Each structure stands twice: as C-alpha cells, then as structure tokens.
CSV table of C-alpha atoms and ligand atoms in Angstrom, one decimal:
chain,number,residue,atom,x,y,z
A,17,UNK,CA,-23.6,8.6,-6.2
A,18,UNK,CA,-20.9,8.5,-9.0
A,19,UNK,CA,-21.8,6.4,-12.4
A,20,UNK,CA,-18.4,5.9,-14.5
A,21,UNK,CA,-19.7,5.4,-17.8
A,22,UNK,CA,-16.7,3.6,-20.3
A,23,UNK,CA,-14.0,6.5,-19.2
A,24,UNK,CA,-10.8,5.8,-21.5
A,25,UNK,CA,-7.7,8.2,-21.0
A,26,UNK,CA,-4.9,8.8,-24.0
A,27,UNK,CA,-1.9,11.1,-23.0
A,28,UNK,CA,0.2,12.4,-25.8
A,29,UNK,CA,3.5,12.6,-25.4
A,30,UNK,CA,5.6,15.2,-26.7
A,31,UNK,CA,7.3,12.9,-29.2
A,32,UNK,CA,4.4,12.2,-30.9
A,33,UNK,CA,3.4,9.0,-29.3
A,34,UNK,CA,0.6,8.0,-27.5
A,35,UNK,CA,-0.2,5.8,-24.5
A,36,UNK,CA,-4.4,4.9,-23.7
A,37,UNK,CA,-4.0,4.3,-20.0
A,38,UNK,CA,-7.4,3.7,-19.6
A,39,UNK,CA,-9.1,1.8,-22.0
A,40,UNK,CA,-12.8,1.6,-21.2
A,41,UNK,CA,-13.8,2.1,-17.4
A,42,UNK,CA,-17.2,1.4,-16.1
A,43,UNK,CA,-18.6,1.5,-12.8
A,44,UNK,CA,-21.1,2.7,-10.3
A,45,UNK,CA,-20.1,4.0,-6.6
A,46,UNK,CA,-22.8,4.1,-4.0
A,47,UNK,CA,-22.8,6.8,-0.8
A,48,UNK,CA,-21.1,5.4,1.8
A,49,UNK,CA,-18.4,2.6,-0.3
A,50,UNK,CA,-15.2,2.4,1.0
A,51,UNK,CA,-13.4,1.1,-2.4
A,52,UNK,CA,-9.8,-0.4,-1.9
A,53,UNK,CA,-8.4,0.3,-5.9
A,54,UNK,CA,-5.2,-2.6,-6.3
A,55,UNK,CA,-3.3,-3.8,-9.4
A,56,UNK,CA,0.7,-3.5,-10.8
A,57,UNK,CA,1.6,-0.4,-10.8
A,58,UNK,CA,1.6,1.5,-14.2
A,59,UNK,CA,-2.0,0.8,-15.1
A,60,UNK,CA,-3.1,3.6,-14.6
A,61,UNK,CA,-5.1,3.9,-10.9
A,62,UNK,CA,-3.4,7.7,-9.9
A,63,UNK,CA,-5.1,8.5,-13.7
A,64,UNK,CA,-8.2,6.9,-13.0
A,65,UNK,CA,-8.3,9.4,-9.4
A,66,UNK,CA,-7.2,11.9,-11.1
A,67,UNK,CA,-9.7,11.7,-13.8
A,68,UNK,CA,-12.6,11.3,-11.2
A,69,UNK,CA,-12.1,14.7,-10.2
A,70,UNK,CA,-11.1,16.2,-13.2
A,71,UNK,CA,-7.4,16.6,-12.4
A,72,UNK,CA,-7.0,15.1,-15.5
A,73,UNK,CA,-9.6,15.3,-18.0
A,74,UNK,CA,-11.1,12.3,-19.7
A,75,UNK,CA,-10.6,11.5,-23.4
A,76,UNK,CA,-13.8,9.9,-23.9
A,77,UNK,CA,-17.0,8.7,-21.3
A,78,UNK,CA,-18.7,10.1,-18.8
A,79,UNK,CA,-19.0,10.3,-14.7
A,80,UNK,CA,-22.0,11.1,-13.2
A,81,UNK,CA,-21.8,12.8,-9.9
A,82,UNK,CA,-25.1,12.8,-7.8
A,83,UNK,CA,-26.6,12.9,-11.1
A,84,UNK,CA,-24.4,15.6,-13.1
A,85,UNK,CA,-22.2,15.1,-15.6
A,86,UNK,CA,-19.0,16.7,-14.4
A,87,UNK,CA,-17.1,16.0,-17.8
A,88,UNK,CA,-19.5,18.1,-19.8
A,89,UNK,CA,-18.1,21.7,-20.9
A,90,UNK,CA,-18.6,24.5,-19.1
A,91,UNK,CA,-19.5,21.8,-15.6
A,92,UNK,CA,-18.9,24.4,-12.3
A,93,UNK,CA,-15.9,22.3,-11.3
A,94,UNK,CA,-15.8,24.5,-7.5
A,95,UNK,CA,-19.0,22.4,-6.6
A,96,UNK,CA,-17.2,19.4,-7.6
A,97,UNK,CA,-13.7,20.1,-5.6
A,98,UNK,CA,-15.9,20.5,-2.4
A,99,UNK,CA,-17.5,17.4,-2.8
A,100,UNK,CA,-14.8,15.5,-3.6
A,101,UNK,CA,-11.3,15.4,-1.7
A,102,UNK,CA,-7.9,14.3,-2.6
A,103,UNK,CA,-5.0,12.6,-0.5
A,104,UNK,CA,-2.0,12.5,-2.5
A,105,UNK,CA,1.2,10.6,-2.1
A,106,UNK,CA,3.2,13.4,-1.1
A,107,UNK,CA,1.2,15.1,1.4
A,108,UNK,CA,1.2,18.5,-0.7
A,109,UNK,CA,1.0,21.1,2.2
A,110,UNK,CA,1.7,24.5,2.1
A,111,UNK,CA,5.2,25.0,3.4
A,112,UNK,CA,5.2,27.8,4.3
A,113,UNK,CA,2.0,27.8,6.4
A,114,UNK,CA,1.4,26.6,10.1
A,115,UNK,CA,-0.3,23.6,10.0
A,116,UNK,CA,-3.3,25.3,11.5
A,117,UNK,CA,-3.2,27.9,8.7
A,118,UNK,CA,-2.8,25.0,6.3
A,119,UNK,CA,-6.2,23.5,7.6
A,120,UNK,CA,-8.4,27.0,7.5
A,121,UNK,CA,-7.2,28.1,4.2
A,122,UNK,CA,-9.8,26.6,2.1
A,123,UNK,CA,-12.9,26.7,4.4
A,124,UNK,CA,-12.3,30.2,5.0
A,125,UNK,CA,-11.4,31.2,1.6
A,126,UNK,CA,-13.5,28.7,-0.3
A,127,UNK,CA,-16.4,27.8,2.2
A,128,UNK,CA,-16.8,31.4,3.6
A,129,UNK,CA,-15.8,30.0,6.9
A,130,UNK,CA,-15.6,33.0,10.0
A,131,UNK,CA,-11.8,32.4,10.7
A,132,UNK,CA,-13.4,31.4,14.4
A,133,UNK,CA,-15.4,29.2,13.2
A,134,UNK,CA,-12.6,27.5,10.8
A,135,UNK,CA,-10.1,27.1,13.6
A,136,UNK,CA,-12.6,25.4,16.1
A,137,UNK,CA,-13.3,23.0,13.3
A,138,UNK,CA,-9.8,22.7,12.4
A,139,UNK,CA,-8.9,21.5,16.0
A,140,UNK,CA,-11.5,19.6,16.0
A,141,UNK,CA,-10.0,17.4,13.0
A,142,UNK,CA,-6.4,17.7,14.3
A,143,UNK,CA,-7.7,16.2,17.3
A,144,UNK,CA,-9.1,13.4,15.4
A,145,UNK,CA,-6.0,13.0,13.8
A,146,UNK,CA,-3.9,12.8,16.8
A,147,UNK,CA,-2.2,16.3,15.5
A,148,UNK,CA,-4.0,19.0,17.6
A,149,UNK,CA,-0.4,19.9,19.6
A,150,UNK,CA,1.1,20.1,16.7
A,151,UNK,CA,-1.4,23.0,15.0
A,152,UNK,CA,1.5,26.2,15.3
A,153,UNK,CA,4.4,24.3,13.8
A,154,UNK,CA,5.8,24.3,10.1
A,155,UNK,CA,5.4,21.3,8.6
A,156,UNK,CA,8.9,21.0,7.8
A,157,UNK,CA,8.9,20.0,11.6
A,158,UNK,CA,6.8,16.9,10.9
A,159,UNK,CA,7.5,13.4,10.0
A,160,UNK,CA,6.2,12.0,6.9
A,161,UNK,CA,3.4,10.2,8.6
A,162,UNK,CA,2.4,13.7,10.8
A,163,UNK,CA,2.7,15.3,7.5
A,164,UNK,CA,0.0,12.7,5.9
A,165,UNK,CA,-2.2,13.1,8.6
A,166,UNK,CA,-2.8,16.8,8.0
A,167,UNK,CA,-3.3,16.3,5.0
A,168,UNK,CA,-5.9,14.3,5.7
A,169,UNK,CA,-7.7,16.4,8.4
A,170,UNK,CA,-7.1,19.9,5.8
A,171,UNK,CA,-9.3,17.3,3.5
A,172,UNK,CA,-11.7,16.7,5.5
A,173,UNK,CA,-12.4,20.6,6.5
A,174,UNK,CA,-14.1,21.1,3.0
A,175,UNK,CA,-16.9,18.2,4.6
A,176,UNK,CA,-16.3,16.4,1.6
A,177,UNK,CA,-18.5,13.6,0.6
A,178,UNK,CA,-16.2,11.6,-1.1
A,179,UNK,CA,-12.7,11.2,-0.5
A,180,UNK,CA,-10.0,10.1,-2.9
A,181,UNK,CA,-6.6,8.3,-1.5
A,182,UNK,CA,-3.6,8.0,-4.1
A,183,UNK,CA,-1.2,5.9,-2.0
A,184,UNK,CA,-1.3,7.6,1.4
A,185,UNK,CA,1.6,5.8,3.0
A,186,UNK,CA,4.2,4.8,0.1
A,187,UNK,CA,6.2,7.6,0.4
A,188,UNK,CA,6.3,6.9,4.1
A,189,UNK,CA,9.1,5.1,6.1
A,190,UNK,CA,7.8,1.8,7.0
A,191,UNK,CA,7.6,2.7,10.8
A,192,UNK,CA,5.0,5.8,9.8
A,193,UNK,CA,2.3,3.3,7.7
A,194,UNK,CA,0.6,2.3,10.8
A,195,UNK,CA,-0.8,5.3,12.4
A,196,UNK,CA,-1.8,6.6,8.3
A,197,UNK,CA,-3.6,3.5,8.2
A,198,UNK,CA,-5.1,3.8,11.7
A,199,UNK,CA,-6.7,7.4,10.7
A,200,UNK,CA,-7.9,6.2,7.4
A,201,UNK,CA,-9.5,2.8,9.3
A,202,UNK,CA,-11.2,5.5,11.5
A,203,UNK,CA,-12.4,7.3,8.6
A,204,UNK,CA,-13.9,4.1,6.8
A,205,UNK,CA,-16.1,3.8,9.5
A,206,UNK,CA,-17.5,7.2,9.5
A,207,UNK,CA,-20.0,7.1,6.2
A,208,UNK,CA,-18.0,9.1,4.0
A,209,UNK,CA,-17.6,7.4,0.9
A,210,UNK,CA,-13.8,6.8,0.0
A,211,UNK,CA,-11.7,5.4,-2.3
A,212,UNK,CA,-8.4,4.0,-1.8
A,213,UNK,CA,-5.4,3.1,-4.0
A,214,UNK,CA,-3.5,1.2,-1.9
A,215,UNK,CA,-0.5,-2.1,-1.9
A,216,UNK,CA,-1.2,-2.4,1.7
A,217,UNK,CA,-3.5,-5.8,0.9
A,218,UNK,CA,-4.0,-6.6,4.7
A,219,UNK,CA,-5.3,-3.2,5.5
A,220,UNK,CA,-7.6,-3.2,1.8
A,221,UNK,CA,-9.1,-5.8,3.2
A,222,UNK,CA,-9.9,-5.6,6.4
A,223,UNK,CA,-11.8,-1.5,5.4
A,224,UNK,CA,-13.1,-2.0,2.2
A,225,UNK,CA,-16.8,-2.9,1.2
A,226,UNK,CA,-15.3,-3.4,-2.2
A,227,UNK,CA,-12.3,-4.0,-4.0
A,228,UNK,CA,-11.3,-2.9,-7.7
A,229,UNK,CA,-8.6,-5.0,-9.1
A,230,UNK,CA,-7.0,-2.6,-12.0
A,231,UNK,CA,-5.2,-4.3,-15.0
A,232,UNK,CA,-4.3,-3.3,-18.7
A,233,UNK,CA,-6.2,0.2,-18.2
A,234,UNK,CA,-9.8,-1.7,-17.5
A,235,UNK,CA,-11.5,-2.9,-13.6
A,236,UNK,CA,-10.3,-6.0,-14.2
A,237,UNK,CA,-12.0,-7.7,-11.5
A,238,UNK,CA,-14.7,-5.9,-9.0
A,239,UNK,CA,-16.3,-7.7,-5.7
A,240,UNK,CA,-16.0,-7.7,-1.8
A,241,UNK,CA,-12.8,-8.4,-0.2
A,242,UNK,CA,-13.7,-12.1,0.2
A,243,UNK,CA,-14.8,-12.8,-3.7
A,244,UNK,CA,-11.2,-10.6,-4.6
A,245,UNK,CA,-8.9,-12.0,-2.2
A,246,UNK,CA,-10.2,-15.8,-1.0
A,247,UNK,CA,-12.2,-16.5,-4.8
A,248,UNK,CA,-10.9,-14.2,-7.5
A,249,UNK,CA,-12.0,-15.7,-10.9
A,250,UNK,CA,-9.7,-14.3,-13.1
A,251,UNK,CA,-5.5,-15.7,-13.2
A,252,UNK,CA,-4.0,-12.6,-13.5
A,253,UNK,CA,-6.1,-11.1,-10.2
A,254,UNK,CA,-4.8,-14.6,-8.3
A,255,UNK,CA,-1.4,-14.4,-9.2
A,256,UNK,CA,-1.5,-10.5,-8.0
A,257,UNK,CA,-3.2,-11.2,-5.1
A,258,UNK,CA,-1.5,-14.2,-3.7
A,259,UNK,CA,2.3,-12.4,-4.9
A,260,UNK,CA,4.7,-13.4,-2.3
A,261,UNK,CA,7.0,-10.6,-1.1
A,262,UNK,CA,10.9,-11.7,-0.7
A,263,UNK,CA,14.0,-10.7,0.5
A,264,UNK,CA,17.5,-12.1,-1.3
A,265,UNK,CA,21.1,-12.6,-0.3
A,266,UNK,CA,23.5,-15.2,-2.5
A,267,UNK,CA,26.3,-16.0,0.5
A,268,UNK,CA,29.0,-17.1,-1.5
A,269,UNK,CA,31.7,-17.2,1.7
A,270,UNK,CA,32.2,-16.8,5.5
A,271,UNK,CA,33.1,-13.4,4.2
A,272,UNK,CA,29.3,-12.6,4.0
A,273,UNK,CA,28.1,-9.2,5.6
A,274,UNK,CA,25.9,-10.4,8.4
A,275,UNK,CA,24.8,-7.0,9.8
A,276,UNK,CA,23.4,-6.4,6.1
A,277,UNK,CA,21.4,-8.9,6.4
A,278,UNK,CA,20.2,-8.5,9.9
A,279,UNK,CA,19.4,-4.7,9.2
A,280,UNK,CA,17.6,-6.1,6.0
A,281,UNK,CA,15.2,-8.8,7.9
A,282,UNK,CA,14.4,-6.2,10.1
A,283,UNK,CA,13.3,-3.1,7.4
A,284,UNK,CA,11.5,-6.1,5.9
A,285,UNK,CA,9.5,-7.0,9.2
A,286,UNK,CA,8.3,-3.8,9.3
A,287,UNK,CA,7.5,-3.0,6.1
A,288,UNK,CA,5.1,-6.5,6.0
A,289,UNK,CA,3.8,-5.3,9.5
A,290,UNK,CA,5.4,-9.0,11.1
A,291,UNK,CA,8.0,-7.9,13.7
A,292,UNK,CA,6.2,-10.3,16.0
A,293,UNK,CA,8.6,-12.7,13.8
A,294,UNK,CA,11.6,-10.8,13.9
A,295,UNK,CA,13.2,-12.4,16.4
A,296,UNK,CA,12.4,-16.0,15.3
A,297,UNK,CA,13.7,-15.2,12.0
A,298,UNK,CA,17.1,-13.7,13.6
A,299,UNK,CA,17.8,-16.1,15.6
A,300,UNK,CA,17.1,-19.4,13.0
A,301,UNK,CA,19.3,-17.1,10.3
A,302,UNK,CA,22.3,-17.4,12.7
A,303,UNK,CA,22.0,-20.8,13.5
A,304,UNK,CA,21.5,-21.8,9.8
A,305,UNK,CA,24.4,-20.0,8.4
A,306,UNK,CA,26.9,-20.1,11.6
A,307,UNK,CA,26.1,-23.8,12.5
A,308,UNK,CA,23.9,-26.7,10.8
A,309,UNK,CA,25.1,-25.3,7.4
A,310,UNK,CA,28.2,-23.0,7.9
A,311,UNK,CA,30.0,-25.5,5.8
A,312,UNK,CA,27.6,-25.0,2.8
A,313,UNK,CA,28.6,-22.3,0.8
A,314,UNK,CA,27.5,-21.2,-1.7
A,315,UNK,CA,23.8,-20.8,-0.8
A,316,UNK,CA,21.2,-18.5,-1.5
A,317,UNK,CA,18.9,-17.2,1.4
A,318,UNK,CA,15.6,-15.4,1.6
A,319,UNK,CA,13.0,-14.4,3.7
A,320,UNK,CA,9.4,-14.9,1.9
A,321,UNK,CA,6.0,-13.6,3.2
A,322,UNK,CA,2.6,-14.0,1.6
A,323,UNK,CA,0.3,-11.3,2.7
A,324,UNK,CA,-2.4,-12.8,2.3
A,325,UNK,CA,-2.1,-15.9,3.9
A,326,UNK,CA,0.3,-14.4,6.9
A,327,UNK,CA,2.7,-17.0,5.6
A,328,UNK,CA,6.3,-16.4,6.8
A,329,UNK,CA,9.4,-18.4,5.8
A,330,UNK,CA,13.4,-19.1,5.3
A,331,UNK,CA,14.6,-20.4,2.6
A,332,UNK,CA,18.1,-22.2,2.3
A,333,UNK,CA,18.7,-22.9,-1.1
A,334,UNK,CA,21.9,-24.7,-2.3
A,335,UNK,CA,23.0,-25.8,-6.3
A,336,UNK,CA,24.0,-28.7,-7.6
A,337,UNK,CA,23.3,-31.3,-4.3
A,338,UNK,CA,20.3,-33.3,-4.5
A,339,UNK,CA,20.4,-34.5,-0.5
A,340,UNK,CA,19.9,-32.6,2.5
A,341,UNK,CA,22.7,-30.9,4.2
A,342,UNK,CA,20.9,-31.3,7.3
A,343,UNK,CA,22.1,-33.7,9.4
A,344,UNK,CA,19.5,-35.1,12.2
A,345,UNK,CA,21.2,-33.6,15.3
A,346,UNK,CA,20.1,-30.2,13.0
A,347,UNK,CA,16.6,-31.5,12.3
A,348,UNK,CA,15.9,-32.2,16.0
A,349,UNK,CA,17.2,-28.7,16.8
A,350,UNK,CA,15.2,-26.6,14.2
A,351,UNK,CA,12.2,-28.2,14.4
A,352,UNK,CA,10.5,-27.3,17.9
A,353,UNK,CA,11.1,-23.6,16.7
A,354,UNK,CA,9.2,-23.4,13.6
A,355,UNK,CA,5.8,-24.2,12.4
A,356,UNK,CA,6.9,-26.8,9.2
A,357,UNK,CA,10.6,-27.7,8.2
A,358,UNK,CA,10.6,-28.9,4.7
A,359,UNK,CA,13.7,-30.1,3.0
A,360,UNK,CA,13.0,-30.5,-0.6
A,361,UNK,CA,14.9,-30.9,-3.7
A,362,UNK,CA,14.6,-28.2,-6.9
A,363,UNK,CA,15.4,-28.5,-10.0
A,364,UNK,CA,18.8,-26.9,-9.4
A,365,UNK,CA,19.5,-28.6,-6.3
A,366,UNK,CA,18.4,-28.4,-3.0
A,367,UNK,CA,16.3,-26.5,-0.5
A,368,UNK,CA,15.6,-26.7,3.5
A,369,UNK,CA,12.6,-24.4,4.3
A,370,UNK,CA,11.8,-22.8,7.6
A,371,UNK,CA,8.2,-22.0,7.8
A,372,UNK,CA,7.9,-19.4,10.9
B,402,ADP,P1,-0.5,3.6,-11.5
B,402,ADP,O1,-1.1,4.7,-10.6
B,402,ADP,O2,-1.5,2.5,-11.6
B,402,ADP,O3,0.8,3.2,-11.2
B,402,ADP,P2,-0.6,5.8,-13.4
B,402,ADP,O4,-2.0,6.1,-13.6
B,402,ADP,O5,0.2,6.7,-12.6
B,402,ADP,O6,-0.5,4.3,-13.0
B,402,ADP,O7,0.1,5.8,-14.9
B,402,ADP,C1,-0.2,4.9,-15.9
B,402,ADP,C2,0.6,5.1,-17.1
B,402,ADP,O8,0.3,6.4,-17.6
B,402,ADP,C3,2.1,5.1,-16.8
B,402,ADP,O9,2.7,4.5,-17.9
B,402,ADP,C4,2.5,6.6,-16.8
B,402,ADP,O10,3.8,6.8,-17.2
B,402,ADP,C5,1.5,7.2,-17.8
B,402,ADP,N1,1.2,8.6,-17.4
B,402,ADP,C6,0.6,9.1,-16.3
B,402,ADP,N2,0.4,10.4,-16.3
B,402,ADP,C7,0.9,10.8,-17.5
B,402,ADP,C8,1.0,12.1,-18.1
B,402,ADP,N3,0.6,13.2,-17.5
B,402,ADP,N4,1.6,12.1,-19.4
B,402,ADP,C9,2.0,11.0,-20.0
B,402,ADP,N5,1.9,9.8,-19.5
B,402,ADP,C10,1.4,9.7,-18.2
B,403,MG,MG1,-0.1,5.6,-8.9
C-alpha cells in the first residue's frame, strides 16, 4: 500500500548549515500493518511521519501510495490528506471549537458531509473513544489524555486508511498514557493500517505486526516484535531495546529529604506502568535507609526497571567498602520480601540489590 523508495531528508538551517536527517529510507507498508517506529530520539522519526504525508517534503526518493507517487510535482495532495491521518503530540484542536464542532469540521467541509450526517458519525466516534458526554465542551475543559482522544476520533472522521501517530502520549501526565494506549490498542485491531512512533516499548509490542528500529537517519533494523525485542541482530538495536530506566538519589546524611524520594518512586511507578510494586518498593526503601543501613552514609540509591524484561529493583550502593553492610539479622529480614537479594562488590565499593 505505501513503497518508500531511498527517501533522504536535508533541512537547511538559516546559518547556512545543513543537517540530512534521513539518509536513505526504504520500505514497503502493507494494508492492514500496525508498525510500532522506536529509536533515540533526534533521528529523525517525527521527519520520517512528516515526510510520509508530505508535511515535509522529501529531498530526494520516492513513496508510493496505492500505487501513485505522491512526491511527484503537481501530486493532488487533498486525495492524499484523506487517506492518510495524523496524531500529533500535542493534540492540535481547534480551541475555540466544541469538541463536536472540532470533529465535523473537516467531513463537512472537506468530505461534503450533511452536518446531520457528520454529527451522527461524530458521536459515533466519541463514543468509541469514551468522549461522547463530553461532545459540547471546549477543549480547554479537557485533560490532556481527553484532549488526545479527540484528536484521535476528529482523525478518524476523514475514514482514513492509514493513520500516522507522532508520540500520542508524551506530552501526557503519566496517569493519562493508559486510556491513549487503550483507544489506540482498539484501533490496532480494527484493519486500518497505522503507524506508531512510540517509547512505550510494552505497548509496541504487544499491537504491532511490525517494528521499525530508527538509527543514524536509516530503518536500522525491521522485523516482528519477537525478532526486534527477544532476537535483534544488530548491538545498537539490543542496547536500545534492553535500556534500563532509573531513578537516582546520592543520600549523603540523615538530613536526606524522604518525601522527595517517596513522591519520586511513585511518578516513576506510574510512568513504567508498575504501581503493583509501589508499595514493596516503599516499604523496603524505609527499612533500608531507617534501619539495616541507617548507619551507612553516604550511599547512592536507585530504583531500576527494564521494560522489557518487567525487571524491577533497588539498589544500595556504598564507596569505598568492599564487604557487605548487611548484617544477617538484615538478610533474614529482607529476603522473604523480594524475589533475589544480591550483595555484590563494584569496582568502587559495594552494592546490596533488591530485586522486586
Ligand atoms: P525524532 O522524532 O526521532 O526525535 P526528528 O525527526 O524530530 O527526530 O528530528 C531529527 C533532527 O532533525 C533533529 O536534530 C531536529 O532538530 C532536526 N529537525 C527537525 N525538523 C527540523 C526543521 N524543520 N528544520 C531544521 N531541523 C529540523
Ligand atoms: Mg519526534
């Protein structure tokens, strides 16, 4: 359905310098592909969107939609735009509309729509969305994630085919990812073909057919979730998939700001979708730093978790002693509550490791 045929991008910046953000990009999109698009950020995914519907015009190649080459001068772009949809980021409604009015606008002016017609569709999608009592408010009433899920239903009133995400839920608060994700996990299942750039690994994994690993402005690495995240070939799409997400505090005295840190595992449970631990994780904190080591200072502590493998842990870590500060009253305490205890030294010193 869309052939990518070695698309590079060069912007030019006003100084006079230049930046190829896409090198040479190759690849073929069937109907139907729900395509989960990963990698750092900075090389250049949002371009590569943007490019696909001509947002942002090529330098050099060519895409291929249903057969037409919708770089070539003088291509109708309208036919394009209302087979292809975007998501963006930042929602993008019109502010100043209802969000029923935000939903008709296009289909009526665009598709021809009866404005009947248009708003028994439109309820139709807010109700898919979980929105439809919210269709006479501003949307300067509506949380972030509300917000994202209009713009989601005003995409889907064009009946696109294909349906472009740019980061749906990072500019969301942490506790508004899940019902994004829950709309666009409907959506996968529907046929429409979609593609998704998105750091929520979990989620890419569990919707997508496929999975492009974007690196250095090329599709670094392209297969099924399974081949990307259980068997990637190349190191640099290991080390990005396997990346461990941590949380640091250096506790240098009894002085140490506990609430911080207790607000801070908590914004972190969210955000890695792992509250189920949150408690666990509380509750060893306190007894780590306000009993079996409340005499160690200074330590460093912080909360790791692996995506990927659902791994969760503490760390302890404390310089320059090369034996446990554990004694085995503490041992026999901890270890019932967690899944490993590892007390290990580094090359610094020493750390005792809670695995949740
Ligand atoms: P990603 O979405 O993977 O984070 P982007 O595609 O947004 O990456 O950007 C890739 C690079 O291209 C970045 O260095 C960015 O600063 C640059 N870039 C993006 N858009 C423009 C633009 N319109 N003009 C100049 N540079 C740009
Ligand atoms: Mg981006």
């Amino acid at each position: 359905m869309i052939s990518v045929r070695h698309l590079s991008k060069t912007f030019h910046n006003p100084d006079g310098s230049m930046l190829t953000v896409l090198k040479d990009v190759s690849c073929d999109i069937q109907k139907g592909e729900v395509i989960s698009i990963i990698g750092p950020s900075g090389t250049g995914k949002s371009t590569f969107l943007r490019a696909l519907n001509m947002l942002e015009p090529p330098t050099s190649g060519e895409i291929l939609v249903d057969g037409e080459n919708i770089t070539a001068p003088g291509y109708p772009l309208h036919k394009l735009r209302q087979k292809m949809g975007m998501v963006f980021q930042s929602f993008n409604l019109f502010e100043h509309m209802t969000v029923l009015e935000n939903i008709i606008y296009a289909p009526t002016e665009l598709l021809h729509l009866s404005d009947q017609q248009a708003k028994a569709e439109a309820m139709d999608l807010l109700k898919k969305v979980g929105m439809a009592q919210k269709a006479d408010v501003y949307p300067s009433a509506l949380s972030g994630g509300q917000k994202q899920r209009v713009a989601i239903a005003r995409s889907l009133a064009m009946h696109p085919e294909v349906i472009l995400f740019d980061e749906p839920t990072s500019a969301l608060d942490p506790t508004m990812v899940g019902e994004v994700l829950s709309v666009i996990r409907q959506l996968s299942k529907s046929g429409l073909t979609m593609l998704i750039v998105t750091h929520e690994m979990r989620f890419a994994r569990d919707v997508s057919s496929r999975i492009f690993f974007m690196n250095e402005g090329i599709i670094y690495e392209d297969g099924t979730p399974e081949q990307i995240f259980d068997h990637p070939v190349r190191s640099a799409t290991k080390a990005f998939v396997n990346r461990i997400q941590k949380l640091v505090y250096e506790i240098d005295s009894d002085e140490f700001d506990y609430l911080q840190i207790h607000t801070g595992i908590n914004r972190f449970c969210i955000k890695y979708n792992i509250t189920d631990k949150q408690d666990l994780a509380y509750s060893l904190t306190k007894q780590v730093l306000f009993e079996y080591m409340r005499n160690i200072r200074p330590l460093t502590f912080r909360l790791t978790h692996t995506e990927l493998s659902g791994e969760t842990a503490l760390d302890f870590m404390v310089e320059n002693i090369s034996e446990s500060p554990l004694n085995d009253s503490a041992r026999e305490h901890l270890r019932p509550q967690v899944n490993n205890l590892i007390e290990e030294p580094t090359t610094r010193g020493f750390r005792v490791k809670l695995i949740l």
